[in-house]
Short mmCIF file of C-alpha atoms in Angstrom, two decimals:
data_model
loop_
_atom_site.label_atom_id
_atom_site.label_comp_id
_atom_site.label_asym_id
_atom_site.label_seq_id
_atom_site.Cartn_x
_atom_site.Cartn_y
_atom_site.Cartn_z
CA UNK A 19 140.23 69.18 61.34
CA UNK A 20 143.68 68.64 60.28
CA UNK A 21 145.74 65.13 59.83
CA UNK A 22 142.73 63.92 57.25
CA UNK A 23 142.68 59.69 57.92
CA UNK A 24 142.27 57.35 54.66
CA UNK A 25 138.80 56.70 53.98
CA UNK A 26 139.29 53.01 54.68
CA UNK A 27 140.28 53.88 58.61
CA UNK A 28 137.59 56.37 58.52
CA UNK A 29 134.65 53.49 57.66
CA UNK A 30 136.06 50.99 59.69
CA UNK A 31 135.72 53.84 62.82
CA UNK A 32 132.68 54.92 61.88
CA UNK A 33 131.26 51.19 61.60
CA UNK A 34 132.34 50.61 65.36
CA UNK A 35 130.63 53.55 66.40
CA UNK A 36 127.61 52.62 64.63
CA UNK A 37 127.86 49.42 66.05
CA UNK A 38 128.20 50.59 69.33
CA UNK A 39 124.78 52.99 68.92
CA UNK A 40 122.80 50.47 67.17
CA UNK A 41 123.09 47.39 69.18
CA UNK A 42 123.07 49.15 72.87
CA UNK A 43 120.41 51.27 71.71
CA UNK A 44 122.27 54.87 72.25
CA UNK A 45 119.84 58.01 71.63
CA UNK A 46 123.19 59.96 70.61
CA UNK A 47 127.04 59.11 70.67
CA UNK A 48 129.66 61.04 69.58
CA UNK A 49 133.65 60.53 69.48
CA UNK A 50 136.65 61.85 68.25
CA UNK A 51 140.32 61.09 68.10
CA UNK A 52 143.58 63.10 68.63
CA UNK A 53 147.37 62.07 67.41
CA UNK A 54 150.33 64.21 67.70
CA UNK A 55 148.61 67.60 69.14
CA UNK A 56 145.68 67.21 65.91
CA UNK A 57 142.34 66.48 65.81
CA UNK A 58 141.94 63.45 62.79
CA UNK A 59 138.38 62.16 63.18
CA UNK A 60 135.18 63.07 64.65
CA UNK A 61 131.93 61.40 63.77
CA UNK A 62 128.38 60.67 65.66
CA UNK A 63 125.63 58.52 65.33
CA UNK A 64 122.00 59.25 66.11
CA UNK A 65 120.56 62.62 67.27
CA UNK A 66 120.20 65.49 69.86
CA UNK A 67 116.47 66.78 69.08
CA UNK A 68 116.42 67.75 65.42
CA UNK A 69 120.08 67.68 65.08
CA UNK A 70 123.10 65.36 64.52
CA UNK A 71 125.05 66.04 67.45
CA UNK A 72 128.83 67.87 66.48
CA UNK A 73 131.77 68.89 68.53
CA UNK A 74 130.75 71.89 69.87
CA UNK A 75 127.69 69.53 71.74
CA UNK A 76 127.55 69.71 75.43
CA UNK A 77 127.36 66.46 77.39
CA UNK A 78 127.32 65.26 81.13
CA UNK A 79 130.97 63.79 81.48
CA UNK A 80 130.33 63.23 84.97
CA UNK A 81 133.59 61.16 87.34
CA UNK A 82 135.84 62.72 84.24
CA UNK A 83 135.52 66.05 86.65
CA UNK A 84 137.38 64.22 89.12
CA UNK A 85 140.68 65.24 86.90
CA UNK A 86 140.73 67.97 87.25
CA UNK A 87 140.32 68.21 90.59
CA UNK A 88 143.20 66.29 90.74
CA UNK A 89 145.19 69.11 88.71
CA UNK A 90 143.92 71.53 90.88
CA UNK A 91 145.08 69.23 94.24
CA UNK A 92 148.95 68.96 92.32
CA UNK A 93 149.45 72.83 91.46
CA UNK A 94 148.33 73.60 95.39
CA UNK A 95 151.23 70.71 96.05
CA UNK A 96 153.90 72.56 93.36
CA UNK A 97 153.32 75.98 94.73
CA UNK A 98 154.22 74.72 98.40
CA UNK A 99 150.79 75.61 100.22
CA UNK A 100 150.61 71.78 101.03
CA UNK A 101 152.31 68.19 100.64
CA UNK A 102 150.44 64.81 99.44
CA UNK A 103 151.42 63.47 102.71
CA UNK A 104 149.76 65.59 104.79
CA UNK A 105 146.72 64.72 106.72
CA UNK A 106 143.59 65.93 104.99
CA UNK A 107 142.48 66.94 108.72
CA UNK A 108 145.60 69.69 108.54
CA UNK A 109 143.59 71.43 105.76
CA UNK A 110 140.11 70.71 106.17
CA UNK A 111 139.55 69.27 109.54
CA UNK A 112 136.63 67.70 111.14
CA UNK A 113 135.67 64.34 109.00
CA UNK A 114 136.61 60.63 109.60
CA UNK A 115 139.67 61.01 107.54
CA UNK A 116 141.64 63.40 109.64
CA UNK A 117 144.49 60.88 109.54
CA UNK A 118 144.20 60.06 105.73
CA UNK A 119 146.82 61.26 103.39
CA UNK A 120 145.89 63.99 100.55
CA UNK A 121 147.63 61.26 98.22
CA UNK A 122 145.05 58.59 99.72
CA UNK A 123 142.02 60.16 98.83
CA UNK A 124 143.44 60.73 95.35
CA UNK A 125 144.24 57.22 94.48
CA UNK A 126 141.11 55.70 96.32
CA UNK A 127 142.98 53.89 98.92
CA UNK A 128 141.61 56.38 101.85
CA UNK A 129 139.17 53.37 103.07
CA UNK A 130 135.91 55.86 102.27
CA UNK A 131 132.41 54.71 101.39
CA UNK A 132 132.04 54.83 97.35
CA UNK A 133 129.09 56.91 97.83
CA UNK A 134 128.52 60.18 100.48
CA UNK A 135 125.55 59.71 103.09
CA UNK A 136 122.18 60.47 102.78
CA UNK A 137 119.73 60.13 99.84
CA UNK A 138 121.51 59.08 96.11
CA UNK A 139 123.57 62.12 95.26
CA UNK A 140 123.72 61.87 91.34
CA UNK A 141 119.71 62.44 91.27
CA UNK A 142 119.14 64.73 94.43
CA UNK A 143 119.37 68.12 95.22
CA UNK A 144 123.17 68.27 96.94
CA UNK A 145 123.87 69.45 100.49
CA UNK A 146 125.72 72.02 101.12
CA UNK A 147 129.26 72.27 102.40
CA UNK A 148 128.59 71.89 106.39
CA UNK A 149 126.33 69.52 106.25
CA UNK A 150 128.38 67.39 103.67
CA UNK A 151 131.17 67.30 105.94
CA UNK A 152 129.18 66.34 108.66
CA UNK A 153 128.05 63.42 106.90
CA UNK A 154 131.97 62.34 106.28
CA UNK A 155 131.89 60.36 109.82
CA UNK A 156 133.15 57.07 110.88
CA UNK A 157 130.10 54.85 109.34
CA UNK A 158 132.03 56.07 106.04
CA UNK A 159 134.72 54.29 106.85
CA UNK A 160 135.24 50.41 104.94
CA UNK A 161 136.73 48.01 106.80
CA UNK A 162 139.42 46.61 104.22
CA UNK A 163 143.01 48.13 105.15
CA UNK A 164 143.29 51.69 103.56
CA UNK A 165 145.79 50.55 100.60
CA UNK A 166 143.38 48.28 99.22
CA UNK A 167 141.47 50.02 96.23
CA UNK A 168 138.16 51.08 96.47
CA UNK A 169 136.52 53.77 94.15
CA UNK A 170 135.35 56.89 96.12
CA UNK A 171 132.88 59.39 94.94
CA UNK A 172 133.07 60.79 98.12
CA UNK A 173 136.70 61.50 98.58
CA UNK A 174 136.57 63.90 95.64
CA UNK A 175 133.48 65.69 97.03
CA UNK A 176 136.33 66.25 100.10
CA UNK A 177 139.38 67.30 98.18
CA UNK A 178 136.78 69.91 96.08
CA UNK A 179 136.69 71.26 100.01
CA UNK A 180 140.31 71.11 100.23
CA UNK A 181 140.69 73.42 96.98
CA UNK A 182 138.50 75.44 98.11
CA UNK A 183 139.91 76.20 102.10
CA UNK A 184 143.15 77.00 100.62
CA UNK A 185 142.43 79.06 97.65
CA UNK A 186 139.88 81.07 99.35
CA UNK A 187 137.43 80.50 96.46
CA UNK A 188 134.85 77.88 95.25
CA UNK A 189 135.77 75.58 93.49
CA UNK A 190 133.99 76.47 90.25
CA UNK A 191 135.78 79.47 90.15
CA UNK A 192 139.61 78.11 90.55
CA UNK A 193 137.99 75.56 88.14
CA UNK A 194 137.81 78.21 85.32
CA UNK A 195 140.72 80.80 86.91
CA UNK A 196 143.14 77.65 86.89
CA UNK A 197 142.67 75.43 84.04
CA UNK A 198 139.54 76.13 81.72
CA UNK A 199 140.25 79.59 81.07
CA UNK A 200 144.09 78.82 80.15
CA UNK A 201 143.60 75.73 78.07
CA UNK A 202 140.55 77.68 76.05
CA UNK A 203 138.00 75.25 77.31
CA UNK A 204 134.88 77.45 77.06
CA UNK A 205 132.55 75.08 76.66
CA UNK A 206 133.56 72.78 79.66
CA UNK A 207 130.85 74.29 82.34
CA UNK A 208 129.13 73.35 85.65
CA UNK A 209 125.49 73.25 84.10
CA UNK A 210 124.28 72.88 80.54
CA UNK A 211 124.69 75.42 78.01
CA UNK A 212 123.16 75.00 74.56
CA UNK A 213 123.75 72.75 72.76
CA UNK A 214 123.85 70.07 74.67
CA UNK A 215 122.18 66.69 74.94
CA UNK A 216 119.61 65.58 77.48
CA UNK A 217 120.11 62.84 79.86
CA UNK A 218 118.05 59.95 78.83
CA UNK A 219 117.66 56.44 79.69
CA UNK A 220 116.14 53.60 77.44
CA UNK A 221 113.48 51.27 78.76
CA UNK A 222 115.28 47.64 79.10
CA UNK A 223 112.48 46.25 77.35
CA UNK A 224 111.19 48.70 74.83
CA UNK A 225 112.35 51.23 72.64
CA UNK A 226 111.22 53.85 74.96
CA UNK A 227 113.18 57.09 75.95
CA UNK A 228 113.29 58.39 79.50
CA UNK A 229 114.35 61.69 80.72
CA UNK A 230 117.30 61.69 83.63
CA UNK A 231 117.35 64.50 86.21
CA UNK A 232 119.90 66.75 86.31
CA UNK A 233 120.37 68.24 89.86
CA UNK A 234 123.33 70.81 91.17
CA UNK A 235 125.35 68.06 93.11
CA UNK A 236 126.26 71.53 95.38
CA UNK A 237 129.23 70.00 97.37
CA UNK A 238 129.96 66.98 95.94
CA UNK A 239 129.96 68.81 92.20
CA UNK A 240 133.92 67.74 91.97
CA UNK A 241 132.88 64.04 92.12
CA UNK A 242 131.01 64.83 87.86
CA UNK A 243 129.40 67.98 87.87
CA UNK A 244 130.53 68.67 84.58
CA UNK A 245 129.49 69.57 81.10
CA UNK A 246 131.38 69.56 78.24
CA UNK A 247 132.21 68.87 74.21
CA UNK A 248 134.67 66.64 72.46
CA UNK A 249 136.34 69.89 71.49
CA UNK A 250 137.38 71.03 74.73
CA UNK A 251 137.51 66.78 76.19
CA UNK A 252 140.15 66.82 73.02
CA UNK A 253 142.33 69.47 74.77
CA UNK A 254 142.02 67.70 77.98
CA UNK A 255 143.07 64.85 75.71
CA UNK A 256 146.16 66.56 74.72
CA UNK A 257 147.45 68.28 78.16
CA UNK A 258 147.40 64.84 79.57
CA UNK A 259 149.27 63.43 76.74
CA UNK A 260 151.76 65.61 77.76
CA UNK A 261 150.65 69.49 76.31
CA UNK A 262 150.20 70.92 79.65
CA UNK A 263 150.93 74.93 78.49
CA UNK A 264 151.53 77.12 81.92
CA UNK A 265 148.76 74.97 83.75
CA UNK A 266 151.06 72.06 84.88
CA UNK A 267 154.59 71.03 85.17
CA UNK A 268 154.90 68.22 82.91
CA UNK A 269 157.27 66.39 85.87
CA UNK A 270 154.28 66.38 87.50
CA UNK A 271 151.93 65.49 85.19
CA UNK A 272 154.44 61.94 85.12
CA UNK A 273 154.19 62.00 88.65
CA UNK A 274 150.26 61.56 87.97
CA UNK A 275 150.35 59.23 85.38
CA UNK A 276 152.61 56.93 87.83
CA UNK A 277 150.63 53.70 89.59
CA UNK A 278 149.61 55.08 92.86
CA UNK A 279 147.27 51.96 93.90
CA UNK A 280 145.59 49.21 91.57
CA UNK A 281 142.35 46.94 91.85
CA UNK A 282 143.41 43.54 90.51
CA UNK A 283 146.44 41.88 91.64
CA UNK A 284 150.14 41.96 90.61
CA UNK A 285 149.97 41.75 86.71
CA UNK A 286 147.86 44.38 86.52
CA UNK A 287 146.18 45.38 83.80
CA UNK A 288 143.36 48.76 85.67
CA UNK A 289 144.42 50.95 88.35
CA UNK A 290 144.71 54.09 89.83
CA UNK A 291 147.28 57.21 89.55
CA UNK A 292 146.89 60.04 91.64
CA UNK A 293 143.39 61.64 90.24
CA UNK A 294 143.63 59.58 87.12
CA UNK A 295 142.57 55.87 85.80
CA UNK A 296 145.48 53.68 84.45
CA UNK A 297 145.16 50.86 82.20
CA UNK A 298 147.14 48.41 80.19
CA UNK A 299 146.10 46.70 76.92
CA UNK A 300 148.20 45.14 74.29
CA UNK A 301 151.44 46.05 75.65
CA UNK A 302 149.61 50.27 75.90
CA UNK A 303 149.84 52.48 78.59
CA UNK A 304 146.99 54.14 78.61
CA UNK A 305 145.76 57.20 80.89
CA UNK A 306 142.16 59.15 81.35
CA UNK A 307 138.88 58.58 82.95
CA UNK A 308 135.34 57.50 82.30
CA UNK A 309 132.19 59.36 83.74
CA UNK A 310 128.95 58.15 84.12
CA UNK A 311 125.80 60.13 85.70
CA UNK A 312 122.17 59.87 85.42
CA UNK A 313 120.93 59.61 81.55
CA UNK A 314 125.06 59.99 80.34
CA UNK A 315 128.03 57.94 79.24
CA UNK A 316 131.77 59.09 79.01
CA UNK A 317 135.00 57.50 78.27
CA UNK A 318 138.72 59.26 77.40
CA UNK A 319 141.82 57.59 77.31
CA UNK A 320 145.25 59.13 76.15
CA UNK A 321 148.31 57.29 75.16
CA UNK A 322 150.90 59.31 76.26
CA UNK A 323 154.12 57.22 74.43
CA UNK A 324 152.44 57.33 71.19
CA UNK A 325 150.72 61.07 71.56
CA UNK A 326 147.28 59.65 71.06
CA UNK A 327 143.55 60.26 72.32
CA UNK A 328 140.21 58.92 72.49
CA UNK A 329 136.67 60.42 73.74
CA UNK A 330 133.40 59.76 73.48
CA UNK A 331 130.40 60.97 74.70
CA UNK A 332 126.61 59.60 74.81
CA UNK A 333 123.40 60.68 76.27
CA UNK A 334 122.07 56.98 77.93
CA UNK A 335 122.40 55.82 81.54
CA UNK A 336 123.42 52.13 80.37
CA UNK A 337 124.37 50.89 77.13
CA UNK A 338 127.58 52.46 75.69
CA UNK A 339 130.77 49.80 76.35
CA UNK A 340 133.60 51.31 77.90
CA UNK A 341 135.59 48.81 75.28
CA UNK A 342 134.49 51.32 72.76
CA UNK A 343 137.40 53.44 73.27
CA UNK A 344 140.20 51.23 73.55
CA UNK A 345 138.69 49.91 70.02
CA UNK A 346 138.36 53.36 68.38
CA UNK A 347 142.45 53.13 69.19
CA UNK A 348 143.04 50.21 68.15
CA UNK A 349 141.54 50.36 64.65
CA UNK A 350 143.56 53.64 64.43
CA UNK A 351 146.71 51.75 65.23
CA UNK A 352 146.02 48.70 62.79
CA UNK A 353 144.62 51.10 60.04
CA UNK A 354 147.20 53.79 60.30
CA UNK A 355 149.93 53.19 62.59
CA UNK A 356 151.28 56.34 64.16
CA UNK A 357 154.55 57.56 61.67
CA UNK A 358 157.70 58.62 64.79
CA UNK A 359 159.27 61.56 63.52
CA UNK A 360 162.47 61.59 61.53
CA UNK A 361 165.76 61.31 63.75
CA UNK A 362 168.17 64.34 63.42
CA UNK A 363 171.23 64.38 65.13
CA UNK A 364 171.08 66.71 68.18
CA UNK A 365 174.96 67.47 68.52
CA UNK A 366 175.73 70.42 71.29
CA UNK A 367 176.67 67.80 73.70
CA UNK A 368 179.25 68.71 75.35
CA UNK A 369 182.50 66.25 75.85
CA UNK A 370 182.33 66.13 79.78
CA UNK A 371 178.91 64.52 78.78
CA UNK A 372 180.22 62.24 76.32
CA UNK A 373 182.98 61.12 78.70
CA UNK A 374 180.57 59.51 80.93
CA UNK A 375 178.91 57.51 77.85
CA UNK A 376 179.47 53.94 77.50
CA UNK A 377 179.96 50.90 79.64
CA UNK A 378 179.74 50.31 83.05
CA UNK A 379 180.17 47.96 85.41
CA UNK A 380 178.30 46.89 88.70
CA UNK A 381 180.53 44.38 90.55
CA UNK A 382 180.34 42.38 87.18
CA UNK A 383 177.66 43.20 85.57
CA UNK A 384 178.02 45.74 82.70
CA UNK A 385 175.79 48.74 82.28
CA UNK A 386 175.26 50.97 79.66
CA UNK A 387 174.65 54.89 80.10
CA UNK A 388 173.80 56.82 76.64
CA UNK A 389 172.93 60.48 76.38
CA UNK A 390 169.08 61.13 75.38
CA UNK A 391 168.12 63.81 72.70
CA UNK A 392 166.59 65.95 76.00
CA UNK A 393 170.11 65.81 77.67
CA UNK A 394 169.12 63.21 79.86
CA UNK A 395 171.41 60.25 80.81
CA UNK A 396 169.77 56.92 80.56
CA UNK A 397 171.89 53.81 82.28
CA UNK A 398 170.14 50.22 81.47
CA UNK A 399 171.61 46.90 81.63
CA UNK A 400 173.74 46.06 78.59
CA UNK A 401 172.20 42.94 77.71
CA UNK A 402 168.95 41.22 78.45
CA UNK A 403 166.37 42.91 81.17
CA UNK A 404 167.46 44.61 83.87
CA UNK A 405 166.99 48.15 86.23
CA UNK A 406 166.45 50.85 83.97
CA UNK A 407 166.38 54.52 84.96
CA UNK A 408 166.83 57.96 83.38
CA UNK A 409 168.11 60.74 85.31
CA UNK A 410 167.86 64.73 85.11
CA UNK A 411 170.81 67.08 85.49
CA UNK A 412 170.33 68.48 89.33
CA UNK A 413 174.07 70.84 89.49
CA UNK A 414 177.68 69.78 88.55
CA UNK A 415 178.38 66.20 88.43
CA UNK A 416 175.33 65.30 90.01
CA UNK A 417 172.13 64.11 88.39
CA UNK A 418 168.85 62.87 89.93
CA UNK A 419 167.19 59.82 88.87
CA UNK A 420 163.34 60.29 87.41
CA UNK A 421 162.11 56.28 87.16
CA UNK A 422 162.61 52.84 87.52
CA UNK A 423 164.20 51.15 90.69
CA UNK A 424 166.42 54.60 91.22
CA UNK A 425 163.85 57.18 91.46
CA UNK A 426 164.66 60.06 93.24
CA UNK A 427 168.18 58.65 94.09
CA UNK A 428 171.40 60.77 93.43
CA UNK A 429 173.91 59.64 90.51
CA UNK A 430 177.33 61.03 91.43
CA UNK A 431 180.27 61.63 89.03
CA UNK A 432 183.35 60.98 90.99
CA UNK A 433 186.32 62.75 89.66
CA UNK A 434 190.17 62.38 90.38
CA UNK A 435 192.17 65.91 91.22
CA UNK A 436 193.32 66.13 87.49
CA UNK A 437 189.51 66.10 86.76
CA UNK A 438 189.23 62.90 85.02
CA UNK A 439 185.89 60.14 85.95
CA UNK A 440 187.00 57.72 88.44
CA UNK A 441 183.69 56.48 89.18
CA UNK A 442 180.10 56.46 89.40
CA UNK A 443 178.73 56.44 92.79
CA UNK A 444 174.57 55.80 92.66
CA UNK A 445 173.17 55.92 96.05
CA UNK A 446 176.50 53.75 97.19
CA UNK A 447 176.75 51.55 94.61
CA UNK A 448 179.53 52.01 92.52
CA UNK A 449 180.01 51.91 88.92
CA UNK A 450 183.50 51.07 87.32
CA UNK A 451 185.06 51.36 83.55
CA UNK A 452 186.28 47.66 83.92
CA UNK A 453 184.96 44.65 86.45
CA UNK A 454 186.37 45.10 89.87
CA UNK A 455 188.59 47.61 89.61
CA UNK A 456 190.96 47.55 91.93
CA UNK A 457 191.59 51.28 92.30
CA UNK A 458 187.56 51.92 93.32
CA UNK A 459 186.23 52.47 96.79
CA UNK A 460 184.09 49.42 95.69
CA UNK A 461 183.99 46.04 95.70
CA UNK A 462 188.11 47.03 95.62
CA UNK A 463 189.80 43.95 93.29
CA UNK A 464 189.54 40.77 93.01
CA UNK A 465 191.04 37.94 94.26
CA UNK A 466 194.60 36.65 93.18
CA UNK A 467 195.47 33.68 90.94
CA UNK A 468 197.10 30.69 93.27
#
């Protein structure tokens, strides 16, 4: 484990994790941290059998799954064999969501039942394909409108179909093929492998363990089928932090991160990405998923802008606090804030880049466009709030924007026949060295003194 922490941030971790298996009465818990691409702490508290549970441990991480499904969903989009706005019926046809987006069913705003038909699926025997499909008919339908949030189990039982109808394969096996194998995640399976931890519950009103069942959820195994380690939930940690190898485009991997849908009004603070929980705290952007199944606990959050992680794992259907994560993070920030790397100047940019550097103005309203260490253009008001956006280079004199209010729109570098920069013409708005300048397409002067 590299990045050792000072033993004063080490105590005060392990003291919340102590606290956290002592007072909810936790058979086993175990977490870990990440910062900067480095494993700095792991610790548990209680025990698996005979054992202290370690990182190598296998646990149920159950709806955490559903992220990599989502992964799986995104590469099919990036290779072309389908688009987020087609109809899940063009793919896999036959269920009451013919008309729902792909997109949809990833941010749980499809309007589908939480839970699939039939018996409880987290502690039966799961149906097959057919008949789970079947089962998707209209009584699984909700009556609030479809871009209202609602958390559904069932739509990732659907989009493991979808995966599955255009690879060709099962899903278990472009599981493994497409991420696991890549990333080194050997011990991230679809049923235990020792060591792991059995599913327990503890009596509400006695200190009594009780053993969970553990069934093969069959078609609905994308919904938390999984088994894994804080070893390999510590990579996960890292590609969605932004380490994605060959697995992911990390474009896209923003594009996931990005609100999609949310559950609690405008100021936000939980919501939905495509595939991936969102959440705000203190000021933090945080990204990840928790996981819950019969007799197990799970909870990871990354924080992308400040190349941090959290997991932890515990074998107890109730108990462990989801706060327990956002905690471990923010004793790690108070204790030992995260050091930013030393600023070097970049130089190799080249002067028709620098040219466009500087103010500009919007009607009258200056703007300010700097060059970023990446080679990306950033234009932001000058003073005070205002749109922000940075944009990627997409051919000569033309740049794409990647956030903020001009997303996707085209910046334009309008140049005179000797060459020199006119203007900046931003999805029609134009951009001019001084207010109003008379010799600009637009706004064209301004009016004469009387």
């Amino acid at each position: 484990m590299a990045g050792e922490l000072l033993p004063a941030t080490r105590r005060a971790l392990l003291r919340r994790l102590a606290l956290e298996q002592s007072g909810n009465r936790v058979p086993s818990i175990i977490a870990g941290l990440v910062r900067d691409g480095e494993t700095i702490w792991v610790d548990s508290r209680g025990w698996v059998g005979d054992r202290r549970p370690d990182s190598d441990t296998q646990y149920r991480i159950g709806s955490i799954t559903k992220t990599f499904v989502a992964v799986l969903v995104l590469r099919l989009r990036d290779e072309g064999l389908l688009s987020l706005s087609d109809r899940f019926g063009d793919h896999v046809p036959g269920t009451a969501v013919d008309d729902r987006q792909i997109w949809q069913l990833l941010a749980h705003n499809s309007g589908l039942s939480s839970e699939p038909a039939g018996q409880w699926w987290e502690r039966t025997k799961g149906e097959a394909a057919g008949d789970f499909l079947a089962g998707v008919d209209s009584d699984q339908l909700r009556p609030e409108p479809q871009h209202v949030f609602h958390y559904s189990n069932t739509a990732f039982g659907l989009l493991g179909q979808l995966i599955e109808r255009v690879r060709g394969k099962d899903f278990a096996t472009v599981l493994h093929e497409e991420i696991l194998e890549p990333l080194g995640m050997h011990r991230t399976t679809e049923s235990p492998v020792p060591p792991y931890a059995p599913g327990l519950a503890v009596h509400p009103w006695a200190d009594v363990l009780q053993p969970e069942p553990f069934e093969d959820a069959v078609a609905m195994a994308p919904a938390g089928q999984l088994w894994s380690t804080v070893d390999d939930m510590i990579r996960w940690l890292r590609f969605l932090a932004g380490e994605t190898g060959e697995v992911l485009h990390p474009d896209t991997l923003d594009e996931m991160r990005k609100p999609a849908s949310v559950d609690d009004g405008p100021q936000w603070t939980r919501g939905a990405g495509l595939g991936l929980q969102l959440a705000r705290h203190n000021g933090r952007a945080l990204v990840g998923h928790s996981g819950s199944m019969p007799g197990f606990l799970a909870n990871m959050l990354a924080e992308p802008a400040e190349s941090t992680g959290v997991i932890f794992l515990a074998n107890t259907t109730a108990g462990a606090n989801g706060a327990l994560a956002v905690d471990l993070l923010e004793i790690l920030a108070e204790h030992e804030p995260r050091i930013p790397p030393e600023w070097v100047p970049e130089g190799g940019v080249s002067e028709d880049l620098l040219e466009l550097t500087g103010l500009w103005y919007w009607g009258p309203v200056p703007q300010l466009l700097r060059v970023l260490p990446d080679g990306m253009l950033d234009l932001s008001a000058w003073q005070g709030p205002g749109r922000q956006s940075r944009f990627r280079p997409d051919g000569p004199d033309n740049w794409i924007g990647l956030d903020g209010y001009h997303r996707g729109e085209r910046l334009r570098v309008v140049r005179a026949t000797d060459g020199s920069v006119t203007h900046l013409d931003l999805n029609t708005f134009v951009f001019t060295r001084r207010p109003y300048d008379p010799s600009a397409p637009v706004p064209g002067g301004t009016l004469p003194w009387e």
